[in-house]
Short mmCIF file of C-alpha atoms in Angstrom, two decimals:
data_model
loop_
_atom_site.label_atom_id
_atom_site.label_comp_id
_atom_site.label_asym_id
_atom_site.label_seq_id
_atom_site.Cartn_x
_atom_site.Cartn_y
_atom_site.Cartn_z
CA MET A 1 -247.93 -150.77 144.14
CA THR A 2 -251.21 -152.10 142.17
CA GLU A 3 -253.12 -149.40 143.46
CA THR A 4 -250.49 -146.59 142.94
CA GLN A 5 -250.64 -148.03 138.83
CA ASN A 6 -253.86 -148.20 138.74
CA LYS A 7 -254.04 -144.19 139.45
CA GLY A 8 -251.21 -143.37 137.17
CA ALA A 9 -253.05 -145.41 134.61
CA VAL A 10 -254.39 -142.76 132.15
CA LYS A 11 -258.52 -143.81 131.65
CA MET A 12 -259.44 -144.68 127.85
CA GLU A 13 -262.70 -144.27 126.71
CA GLN A 14 -263.04 -146.60 124.11
CA HIS A 15 -265.90 -149.68 124.36
CA ILE A 16 -264.06 -152.53 123.98
CA LEU A 17 -266.69 -155.97 123.61
CA LEU A 18 -265.53 -159.16 124.95
CA VAL A 19 -267.13 -162.23 123.52
CA ASP A 20 -266.06 -166.03 124.19
CA ASP A 21 -268.20 -168.43 125.57
CA GLU A 22 -265.06 -168.72 128.54
CA ALA A 23 -265.64 -166.95 131.49
CA GLY A 24 -262.00 -167.07 132.05
CA ILE A 25 -260.76 -166.07 129.00
CA LEU A 26 -263.34 -163.14 129.37
CA ASP A 27 -261.86 -162.28 133.12
CA MET A 28 -258.26 -162.63 132.09
CA LEU A 29 -258.65 -160.11 129.56
CA GLU A 30 -260.63 -157.42 131.10
CA ILE A 31 -258.07 -157.47 134.02
CA VAL A 32 -254.86 -156.89 131.57
CA LEU A 33 -257.08 -154.29 129.71
CA LYS A 34 -258.29 -152.99 133.56
CA LYS A 35 -254.44 -152.50 133.72
CA GLU A 36 -253.84 -150.59 130.60
CA GLY A 37 -256.06 -148.49 131.54
CA PHE A 38 -259.06 -149.70 129.41
CA SER A 39 -262.28 -148.83 131.78
CA GLN A 40 -265.49 -149.52 129.31
CA ILE A 41 -265.74 -153.24 128.69
CA LYS A 42 -268.80 -155.73 128.56
CA LYS A 43 -268.71 -159.03 127.98
CA ALA A 44 -270.35 -161.91 126.19
CA GLN A 45 -270.26 -165.30 126.47
CA SER A 46 -272.75 -165.81 123.41
CA GLY A 47 -273.82 -164.33 119.66
CA LYS A 48 -277.15 -163.38 121.59
CA GLU A 49 -275.80 -161.77 124.04
CA ALA A 50 -273.22 -159.81 122.13
CA LEU A 51 -276.05 -158.72 119.61
CA GLN A 52 -277.92 -157.59 122.49
CA ILE A 53 -275.12 -155.75 124.25
CA ILE A 54 -273.84 -153.35 121.07
CA GLN A 55 -277.39 -152.34 120.90
CA ASP A 56 -276.51 -149.77 123.40
CA PHE A 57 -272.74 -149.93 124.17
CA LYS A 58 -271.59 -149.18 120.54
CA PRO A 59 -268.09 -150.54 121.13
CA GLN A 60 -265.05 -149.78 119.05
CA LEU A 61 -263.26 -152.94 119.20
CA ILE A 62 -264.53 -156.58 119.24
CA VAL A 63 -262.66 -159.14 120.37
CA LEU A 64 -264.04 -162.52 119.23
CA ASP A 65 -263.98 -166.21 119.83
CA ILE A 66 -264.92 -168.07 115.89
CA MET A 67 -266.10 -171.06 118.42
CA LEU A 68 -269.50 -169.80 120.19
CA PRO A 69 -272.22 -171.99 121.62
CA ASP A 70 -275.49 -170.65 119.92
CA ILE A 71 -273.49 -169.28 116.20
CA SER A 72 -269.82 -169.67 114.90
CA GLY A 73 -268.18 -166.53 115.73
CA LEU A 74 -267.70 -166.10 111.58
CA GLU A 75 -271.87 -165.90 111.28
CA LEU A 76 -271.74 -163.69 114.10
CA CYS A 77 -269.11 -161.31 112.60
CA MET A 78 -271.47 -161.46 109.48
CA GLU A 79 -274.69 -159.81 112.08
CA LEU A 80 -271.87 -157.56 113.78
CA ARG A 81 -271.26 -155.91 110.68
CA LYS A 82 -274.20 -154.80 109.47
CA GLU A 83 -274.46 -152.95 113.30
CA THR A 84 -271.05 -151.63 113.47
CA ASP A 85 -267.84 -150.74 111.98
CA ALA A 86 -266.40 -151.84 114.90
CA SER A 87 -262.37 -153.03 114.66
CA ILE A 88 -263.23 -156.82 114.87
CA LEU A 89 -259.71 -158.77 116.23
CA PHE A 90 -260.91 -163.07 116.03
CA LEU A 91 -259.39 -165.49 118.53
CA THR A 92 -259.68 -168.58 117.93
CA ALA A 93 -257.90 -172.25 118.21
CA LYS A 94 -258.15 -172.50 113.86
CA THR A 95 -254.15 -172.04 112.81
CA SER A 96 -254.50 -172.48 108.95
CA ASP A 97 -254.14 -169.96 106.02
CA TYR A 98 -257.47 -170.88 105.09
CA ASP A 99 -259.01 -170.51 108.11
CA LYS A 100 -257.65 -166.73 108.57
CA LEU A 101 -258.67 -165.57 105.09
CA VAL A 102 -262.37 -166.88 106.16
CA GLY A 103 -262.15 -164.91 109.22
CA PHE A 104 -260.85 -161.45 106.96
CA ALA A 105 -263.42 -161.80 104.22
CA MET A 106 -266.34 -162.49 107.05
CA GLY A 107 -265.09 -158.49 107.69
CA GLY A 108 -262.50 -159.47 110.83
CA ASP A 109 -259.66 -156.58 111.00
CA ASP A 110 -257.25 -159.17 112.64
CA TYR A 111 -256.47 -162.37 113.98
CA ILE A 112 -255.04 -164.18 117.06
CA THR A 113 -254.46 -167.98 117.50
CA LYS A 114 -255.77 -169.78 121.07
CA PRO A 115 -253.16 -170.52 123.06
CA PHE A 116 -251.99 -166.09 123.05
CA ASN A 117 -250.26 -164.00 125.35
CA PRO A 118 -252.64 -161.64 126.59
CA LEU A 119 -250.32 -158.66 126.43
CA GLU A 120 -250.32 -159.38 122.48
CA VAL A 121 -254.19 -159.19 122.38
CA VAL A 122 -253.68 -155.34 124.42
CA ALA A 123 -250.79 -154.53 121.95
CA ARG A 124 -253.47 -155.96 118.75
CA ILE A 125 -256.03 -153.90 120.18
CA LYS A 126 -254.22 -151.09 120.73
CA VAL A 127 -253.18 -151.16 117.30
CA GLN A 128 -256.48 -151.25 115.72
CA LEU A 129 -257.66 -148.55 117.72
CA ARG A 130 -254.51 -145.95 116.80
CA HIS A 131 -255.38 -146.92 113.44
CA GLN A 132 -258.96 -145.89 113.90
CA ARG A 133 -257.73 -142.26 115.49
CA ILE A 134 -255.50 -142.01 112.31
CA TYR A 135 -258.44 -142.83 109.66
CA SER A 136 -260.85 -140.50 111.81
CA ALA A 137 -258.25 -137.46 111.77
CA LYS A 138 -257.88 -137.62 108.25
CA GLU A 139 -261.46 -137.99 107.40
CA GLN A 140 -261.76 -134.63 109.52
CA ALA A 141 -258.68 -132.69 108.16
CA SER A 142 -260.94 -132.25 104.57
CA ILE A 143 -258.86 -128.68 104.68
CA LEU A 144 -254.87 -128.96 104.63
CA GLU A 145 -253.31 -125.62 105.26
CA PHE A 146 -249.50 -124.31 104.22
CA GLU A 147 -247.61 -121.25 104.82
CA ASP A 148 -248.91 -120.13 100.95
CA PHE A 149 -251.90 -121.78 100.03
CA SER A 150 -254.50 -124.39 101.10
CA ILE A 151 -256.64 -127.74 99.47
CA ASN A 152 -259.29 -128.32 100.01
CA LYS A 153 -259.94 -131.96 99.25
CA ASP A 154 -264.48 -131.73 99.72
CA SER A 155 -264.43 -129.10 97.00
CA CYS A 156 -260.47 -129.91 95.01
CA GLU A 157 -259.94 -126.26 94.94
CA VAL A 158 -256.29 -124.91 95.93
CA LYS A 159 -255.67 -121.57 97.17
CA HIS A 160 -252.55 -119.61 96.89
CA ASN A 161 -252.58 -116.47 99.16
CA GLU A 162 -256.81 -116.69 99.10
CA LYS A 163 -256.15 -116.71 95.58
CA VAL A 164 -257.54 -120.28 93.85
CA ILE A 165 -255.23 -121.57 91.74
CA GLU A 166 -256.50 -123.34 88.25
CA LEU A 167 -254.94 -126.78 88.08
CA THR A 168 -255.46 -129.67 85.46
CA ALA A 169 -257.01 -133.18 87.65
CA MET A 170 -253.81 -134.52 87.55
CA GLU A 171 -251.76 -131.72 88.74
CA TYR A 172 -254.27 -131.56 91.61
CA SER A 173 -254.02 -135.13 92.12
CA LEU A 174 -250.08 -135.27 92.16
CA LEU A 175 -250.20 -131.88 94.48
CA LEU A 176 -252.34 -133.72 97.00
CA PHE A 177 -250.19 -136.52 97.22
CA PHE A 178 -247.22 -134.41 98.02
CA ALA A 179 -249.57 -132.75 100.45
CA GLU A 180 -250.42 -136.12 102.12
CA HIS A 181 -247.15 -137.85 102.34
CA PRO A 182 -244.68 -134.88 103.62
CA ASN A 183 -240.77 -135.30 104.06
CA ARG A 184 -240.97 -138.29 102.48
CA ILE A 185 -238.27 -139.22 99.48
CA PHE A 186 -240.48 -140.92 96.05
CA THR A 187 -238.77 -141.37 93.01
CA ILE A 188 -240.14 -140.81 89.63
CA ALA A 189 -241.76 -144.03 89.05
CA GLN A 190 -243.53 -144.11 92.42
CA LEU A 191 -245.40 -141.15 92.20
CA TYR A 192 -246.57 -142.12 88.85
CA GLU A 193 -247.46 -145.64 90.14
CA ASN A 194 -249.43 -143.82 93.40
CA VAL A 195 -251.11 -140.88 91.06
CA TRP A 196 -251.38 -141.59 87.76
CA GLY A 197 -252.52 -145.43 88.77
CA GLN A 198 -249.93 -147.87 86.69
CA LEU A 199 -245.90 -148.68 86.41
CA ILE A 200 -244.25 -146.27 84.68
CA LEU A 201 -243.18 -147.24 81.42
CA GLY A 202 -239.65 -145.81 80.52
CA ASP A 203 -241.10 -142.21 80.03
CA GLU A 204 -239.94 -140.27 82.97
CA LYS A 205 -240.72 -136.84 81.72
CA THR A 206 -245.01 -137.09 82.72
CA VAL A 207 -244.09 -136.64 86.35
CA VAL A 208 -241.22 -134.13 85.45
CA MET A 209 -243.54 -131.86 83.76
CA HIS A 210 -246.71 -131.93 85.70
CA ILE A 211 -244.40 -130.38 88.87
CA SER A 212 -242.90 -128.30 86.19
CA LYS A 213 -246.49 -126.75 86.18
CA ILE A 214 -246.89 -126.76 89.86
CA ARG A 215 -244.03 -124.85 90.50
CA LYS A 216 -244.88 -122.40 87.86
CA LYS A 217 -248.37 -121.80 89.79
CA MET A 218 -247.34 -122.11 92.93
CA GLU A 219 -243.80 -121.62 94.29
CA PRO A 220 -243.15 -117.95 95.20
CA ASP A 221 -239.76 -118.75 93.12
CA LYS A 222 -240.07 -121.74 90.73
CA ASP A 223 -236.17 -121.46 90.43
CA LYS A 224 -235.47 -121.71 94.26
CA PRO A 225 -238.63 -124.35 94.78
CA LYS A 226 -240.00 -123.72 98.53
CA TYR A 227 -242.28 -127.21 98.80
CA ILE A 228 -241.59 -129.48 95.87
CA HIS A 229 -237.70 -130.25 96.09
CA ASN A 230 -235.52 -132.23 93.59
CA ILE A 231 -233.50 -134.49 95.47
CA ARG A 232 -231.03 -135.55 92.73
CA GLY A 233 -230.34 -138.90 92.30
CA LEU A 234 -233.15 -139.99 94.87
CA GLY A 235 -236.53 -138.73 93.41
CA TYR A 236 -238.87 -135.67 94.78
CA LYS A 237 -239.88 -134.73 98.56
CA PHE A 238 -242.60 -132.20 99.95
CA ILE A 239 -241.55 -130.59 102.70
CA PRO A 240 -244.72 -128.62 104.69
CA HIS A 241 -244.35 -124.87 105.53
CA LYS A 242 -247.11 -125.15 107.63
CA LYS A 243 -248.58 -121.53 108.98
CA GLY A 244 -247.48 -120.58 112.27
CA GLU A 245 -244.71 -122.97 112.29
CA GLU A 246 -241.00 -122.00 112.41
CA GLN A 247 -239.07 -123.61 109.66
CA LYS A 248 -235.50 -124.76 110.36
#
């Protein structure tokens, strides 16, 4: 049964480094991770060994014990941050909020206290790796394309049917915010806070006016909006009509 499970498991190529002075913990985590499909795993029982490994191994994620024989895991985290942007998940017996805050301040991304459930560690690892994939995809998606227009985030250029549209800085910022958060309803106050960067103080006309101007410049029929919809009593929602997608 175990052999069948292993054959059916999807191999994951992300590199994971496990750092702990207890060999038993390292072996246990390695076994669980391999059962979940992770095949690229290295182990270190000291800070020195960890620093040597990352020179060639280049991990995407590091599970790091704070209590190591040669150096504090917190100090090691700072050294690792000079070499890698890998997600760092601390394992420690220290449970106070202060210890956790120090761990985050030193460059950690998550924190699990001992004793722990190895399946929880694996779940946290998957969350961190998923966040990396999402962030990487967003970084790569410098051009957002829709049925009638596109947004080039590198040049801040908006084209409608291949013709450049002149937008003010705030109009562009508002349109980009909508485009990056499709199918979600935002109140006027939420739009103002996210795009203008401050709390709205009673005057909602600023947001409404900017939406109206965007519609005039971009919507095929400004009286029957295609992209930016007013949801009565709730706010506004951007509906992404993607190229080549059939809209329901």
